[in-house]
Short mmCIF file of C-alpha atoms and ligand atoms in Angstrom, two decimals:
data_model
loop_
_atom_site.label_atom_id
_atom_site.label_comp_id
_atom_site.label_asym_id
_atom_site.label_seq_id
_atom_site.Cartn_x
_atom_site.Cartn_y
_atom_site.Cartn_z
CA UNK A 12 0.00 0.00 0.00
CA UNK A 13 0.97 3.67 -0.56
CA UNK A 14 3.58 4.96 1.68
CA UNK A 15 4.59 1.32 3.40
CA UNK A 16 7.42 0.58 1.85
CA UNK A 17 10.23 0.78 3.02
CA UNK A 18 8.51 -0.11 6.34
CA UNK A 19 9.18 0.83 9.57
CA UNK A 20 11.64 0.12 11.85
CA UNK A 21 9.93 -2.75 13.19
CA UNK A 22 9.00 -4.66 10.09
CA UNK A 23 12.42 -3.92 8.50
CA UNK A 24 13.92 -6.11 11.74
CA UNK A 25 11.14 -8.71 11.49
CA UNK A 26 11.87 -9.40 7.93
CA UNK A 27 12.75 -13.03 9.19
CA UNK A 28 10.32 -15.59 10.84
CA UNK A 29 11.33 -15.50 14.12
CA UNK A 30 11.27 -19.02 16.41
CA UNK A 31 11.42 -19.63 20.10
CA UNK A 32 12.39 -23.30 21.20
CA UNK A 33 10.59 -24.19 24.10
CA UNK A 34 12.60 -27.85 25.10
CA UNK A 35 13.88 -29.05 29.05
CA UNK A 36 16.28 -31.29 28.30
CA UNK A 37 19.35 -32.31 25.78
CA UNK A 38 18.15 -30.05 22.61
CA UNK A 39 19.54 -32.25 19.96
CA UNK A 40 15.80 -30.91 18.20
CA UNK A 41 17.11 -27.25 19.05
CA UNK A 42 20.84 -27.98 17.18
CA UNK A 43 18.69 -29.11 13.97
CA UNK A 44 16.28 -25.78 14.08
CA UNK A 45 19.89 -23.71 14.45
CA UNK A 46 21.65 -25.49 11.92
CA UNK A 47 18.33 -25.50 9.44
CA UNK A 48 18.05 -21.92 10.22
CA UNK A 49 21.89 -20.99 9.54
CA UNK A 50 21.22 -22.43 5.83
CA UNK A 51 21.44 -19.04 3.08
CA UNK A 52 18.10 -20.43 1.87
CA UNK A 53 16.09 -20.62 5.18
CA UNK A 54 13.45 -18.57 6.28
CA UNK A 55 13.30 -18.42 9.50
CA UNK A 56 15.70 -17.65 12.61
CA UNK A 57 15.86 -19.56 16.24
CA UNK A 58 15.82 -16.33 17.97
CA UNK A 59 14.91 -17.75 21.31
CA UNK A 60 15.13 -20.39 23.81
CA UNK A 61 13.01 -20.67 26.94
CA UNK A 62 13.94 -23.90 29.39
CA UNK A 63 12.44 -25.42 32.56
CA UNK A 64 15.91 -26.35 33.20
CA UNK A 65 18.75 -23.92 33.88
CA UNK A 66 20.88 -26.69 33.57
CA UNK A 67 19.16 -27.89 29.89
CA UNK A 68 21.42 -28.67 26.89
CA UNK A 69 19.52 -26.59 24.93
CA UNK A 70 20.28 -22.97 27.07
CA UNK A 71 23.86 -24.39 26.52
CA UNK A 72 23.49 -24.71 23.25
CA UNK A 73 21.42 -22.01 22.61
CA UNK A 74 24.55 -19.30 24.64
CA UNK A 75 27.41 -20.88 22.52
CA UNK A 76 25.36 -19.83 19.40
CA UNK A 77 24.73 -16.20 20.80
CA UNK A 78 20.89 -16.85 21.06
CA UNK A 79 18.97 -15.37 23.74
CA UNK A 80 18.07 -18.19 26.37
CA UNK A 81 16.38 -17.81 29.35
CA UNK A 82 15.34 -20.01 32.64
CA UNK A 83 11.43 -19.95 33.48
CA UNK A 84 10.16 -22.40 35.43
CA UNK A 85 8.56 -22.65 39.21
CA UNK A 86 11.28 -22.17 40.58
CA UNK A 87 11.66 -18.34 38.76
CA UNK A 88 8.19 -17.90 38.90
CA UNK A 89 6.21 -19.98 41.77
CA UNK A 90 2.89 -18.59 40.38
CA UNK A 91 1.82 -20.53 37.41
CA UNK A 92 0.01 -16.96 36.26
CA UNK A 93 3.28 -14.98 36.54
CA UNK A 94 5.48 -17.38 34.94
CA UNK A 95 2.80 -17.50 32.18
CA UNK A 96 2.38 -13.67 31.74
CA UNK A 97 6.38 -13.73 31.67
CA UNK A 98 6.85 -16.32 29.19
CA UNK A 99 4.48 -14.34 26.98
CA UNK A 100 6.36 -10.83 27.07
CA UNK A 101 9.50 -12.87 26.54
CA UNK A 102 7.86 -14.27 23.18
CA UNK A 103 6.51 -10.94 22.50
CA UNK A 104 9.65 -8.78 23.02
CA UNK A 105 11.35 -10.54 20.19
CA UNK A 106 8.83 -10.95 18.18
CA UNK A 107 8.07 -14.73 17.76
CA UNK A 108 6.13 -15.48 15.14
CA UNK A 109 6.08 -19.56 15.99
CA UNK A 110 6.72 -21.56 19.36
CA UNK A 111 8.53 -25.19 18.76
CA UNK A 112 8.28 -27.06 21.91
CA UNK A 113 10.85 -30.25 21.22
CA UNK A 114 10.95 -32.33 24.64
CA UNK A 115 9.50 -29.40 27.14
CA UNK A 116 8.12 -31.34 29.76
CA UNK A 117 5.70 -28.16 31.26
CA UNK A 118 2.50 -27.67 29.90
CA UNK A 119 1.67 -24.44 28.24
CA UNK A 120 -0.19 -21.72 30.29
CA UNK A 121 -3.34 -20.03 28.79
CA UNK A 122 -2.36 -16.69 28.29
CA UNK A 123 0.80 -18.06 25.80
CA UNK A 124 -1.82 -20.37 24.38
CA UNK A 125 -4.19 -17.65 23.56
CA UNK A 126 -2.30 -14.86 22.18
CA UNK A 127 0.19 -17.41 20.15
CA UNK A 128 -2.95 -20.04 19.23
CA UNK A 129 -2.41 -21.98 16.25
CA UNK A 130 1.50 -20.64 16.34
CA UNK A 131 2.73 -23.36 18.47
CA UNK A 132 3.83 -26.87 17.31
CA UNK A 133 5.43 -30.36 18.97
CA UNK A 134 7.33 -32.73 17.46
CA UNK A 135 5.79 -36.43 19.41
CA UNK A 136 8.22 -39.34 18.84
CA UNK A 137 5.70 -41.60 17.62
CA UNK A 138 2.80 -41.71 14.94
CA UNK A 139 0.00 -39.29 16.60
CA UNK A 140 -2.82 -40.13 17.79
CA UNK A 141 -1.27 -43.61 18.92
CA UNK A 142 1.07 -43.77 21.45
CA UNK A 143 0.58 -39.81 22.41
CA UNK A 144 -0.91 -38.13 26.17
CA UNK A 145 0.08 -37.66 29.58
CA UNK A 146 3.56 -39.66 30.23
CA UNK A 147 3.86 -40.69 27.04
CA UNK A 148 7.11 -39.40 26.47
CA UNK A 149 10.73 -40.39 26.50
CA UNK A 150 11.55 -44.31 26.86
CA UNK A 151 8.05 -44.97 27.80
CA UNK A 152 6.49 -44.24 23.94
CA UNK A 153 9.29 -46.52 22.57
CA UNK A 154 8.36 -49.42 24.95
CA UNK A 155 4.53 -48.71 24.12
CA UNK A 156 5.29 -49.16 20.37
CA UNK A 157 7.45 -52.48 20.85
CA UNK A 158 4.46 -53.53 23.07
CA UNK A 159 1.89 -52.89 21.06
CA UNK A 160 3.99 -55.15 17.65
CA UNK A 161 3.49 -52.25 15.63
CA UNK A 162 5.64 -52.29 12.39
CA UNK A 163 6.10 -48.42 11.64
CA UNK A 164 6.48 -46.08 14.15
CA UNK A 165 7.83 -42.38 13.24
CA UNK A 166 7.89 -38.55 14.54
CA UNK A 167 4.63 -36.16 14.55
CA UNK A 168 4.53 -32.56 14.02
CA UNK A 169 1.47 -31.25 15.97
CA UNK A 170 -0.39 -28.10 16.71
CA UNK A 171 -0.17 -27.29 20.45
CA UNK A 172 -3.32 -27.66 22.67
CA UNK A 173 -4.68 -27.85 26.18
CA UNK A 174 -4.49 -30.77 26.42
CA UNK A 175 -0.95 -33.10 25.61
CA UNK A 176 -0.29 -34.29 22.20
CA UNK A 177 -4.53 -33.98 21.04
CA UNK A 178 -4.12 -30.94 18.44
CA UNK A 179 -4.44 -31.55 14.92
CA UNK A 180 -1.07 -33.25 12.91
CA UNK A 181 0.47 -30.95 10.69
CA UNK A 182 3.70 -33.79 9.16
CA UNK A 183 4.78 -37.10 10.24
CA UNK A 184 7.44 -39.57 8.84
CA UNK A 185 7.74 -43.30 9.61
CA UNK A 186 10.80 -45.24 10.17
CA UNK A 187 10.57 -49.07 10.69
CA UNK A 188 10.27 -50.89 13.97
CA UNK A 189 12.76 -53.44 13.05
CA UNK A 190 13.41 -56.65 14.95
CA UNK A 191 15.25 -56.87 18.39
CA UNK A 192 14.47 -52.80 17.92
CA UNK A 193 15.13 -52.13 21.90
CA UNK A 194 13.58 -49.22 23.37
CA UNK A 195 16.78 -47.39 22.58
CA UNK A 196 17.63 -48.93 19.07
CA UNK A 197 13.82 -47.30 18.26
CA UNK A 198 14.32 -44.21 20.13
CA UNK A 199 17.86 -43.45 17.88
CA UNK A 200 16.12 -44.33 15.06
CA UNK A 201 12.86 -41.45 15.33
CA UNK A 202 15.18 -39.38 16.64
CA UNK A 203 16.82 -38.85 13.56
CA UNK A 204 14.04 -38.76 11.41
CA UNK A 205 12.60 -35.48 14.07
CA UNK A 206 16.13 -33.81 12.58
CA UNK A 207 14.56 -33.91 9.66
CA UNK A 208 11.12 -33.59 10.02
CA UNK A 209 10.92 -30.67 12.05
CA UNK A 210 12.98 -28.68 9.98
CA UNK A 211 11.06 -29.22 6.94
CA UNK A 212 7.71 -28.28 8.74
CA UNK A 213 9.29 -24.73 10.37
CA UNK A 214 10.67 -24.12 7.16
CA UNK A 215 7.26 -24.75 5.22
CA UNK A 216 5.55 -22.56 7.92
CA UNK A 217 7.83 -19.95 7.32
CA UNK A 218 8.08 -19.79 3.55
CA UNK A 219 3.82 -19.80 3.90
CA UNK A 220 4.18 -17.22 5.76
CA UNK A 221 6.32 -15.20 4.11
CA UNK A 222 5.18 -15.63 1.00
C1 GRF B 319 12.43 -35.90 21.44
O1 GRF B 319 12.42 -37.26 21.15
C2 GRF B 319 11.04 -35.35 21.35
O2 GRF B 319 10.23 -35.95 20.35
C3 GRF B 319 10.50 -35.68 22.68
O3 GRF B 319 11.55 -35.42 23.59
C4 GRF B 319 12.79 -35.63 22.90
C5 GRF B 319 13.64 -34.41 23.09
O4 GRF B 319 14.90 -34.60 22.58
N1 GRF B 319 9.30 -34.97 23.04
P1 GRF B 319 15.93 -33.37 22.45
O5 GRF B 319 15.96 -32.65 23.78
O6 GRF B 319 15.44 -32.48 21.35
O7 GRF B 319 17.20 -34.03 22.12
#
């Protein structure tokens, strides 16, 4: 439209899709995102990381890149309602456009649900809607699949929710349960195919919305 371009200060700086990584633990999920995003052809930057964990992989991970991290959990914020309300200024001060959550073990409070709703994805280590919900995660999905003598199992790219691992798929990609798969054999084996899967999606999210 007349007199928006070139566009204000703002717009010129959020040029990029901007991405927080929500994860608790290791953030081998994270180290994908980065590297994906570091790519001349990607369009979209991890620009934040939030952990549970001050301790987490991924806040190491995300300082030796020169990303912002930062610690919110109970213990910053004993009020569920303030450590929501400060999770969302967080996201809104640098201007995330999409949440990942990649292993964050903390459910999502309402106010970062609202204001960010349908703008925040999981990746599930299994093929949603089996082998997904509360304490499915970890070990205990790969021993459900080799329990229940399924022959594919696979990573699932899902809109975030209320409730754990229920909102609508958005990718998935199988890898075979092969056998004397261990829980750990299986676990390696998804593992890789989330470096690839999520990505793909964040990138595909980002071009659509760039575009
Ligand atoms: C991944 O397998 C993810 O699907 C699950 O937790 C694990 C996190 O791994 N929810 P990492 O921290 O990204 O290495």
């Amino acid at each position: 439209a007349a007199g928006r371009w070139p566009a204000a200060p703002d717009m010129i700086n959020h040029m990029s899709f901007n991405v927080a990584v929500l994860a608790s633990h290791t953030g081998t999920n994270l180290q994908a995102l980065t590297t994906a995003g570091q790519q001349p052809a990607s369009d979209f930057n991890v620009t934040l990381v939030i952990s549970n964990n001050s301790g987490s992989g991924a806040l190491a991970h995300a300082r030796e890149q020169g990303i912002t991290g930062i610690h919110l959990s109970g213990r910053t914020h004993p009020d569920p309602e303030a450590l929501d309300q400060t999770m969302l200024a967080a996201l809104r001060e640098d201007d995330v456009d999409l949440v990942v959550t990649a292993g964050y073990m903390k459910k999502i409070g309402p106010a970062v649900l609202d204001a960010y709703q349908d703008r925040i994805i999981n990746i599930h280590p299994a093929l949603l809607p089996r082998h997904g919900g509360p304490g499915m995660h970890g070990r205990h999905v790969h021993e459900a699949v080799l329990a229940s003598g399924d022959t594919l199992s696979g990573a699932t790219v899902h809109h975030v929710t209320a409730n754990y691992d229920e909102g609508p798929v958005i990718a998935q990609q199988q890898v075979p349960v092969l056998p004397g798969d261990t829980p750990d054999t299986l676990a390696a084996r998804v593992l890789q195919a989330e470096h690839q899967l999520l990505p793909a999606t964040v990138q595909a999210l980002a071009r659509a919305h760039t575009d």
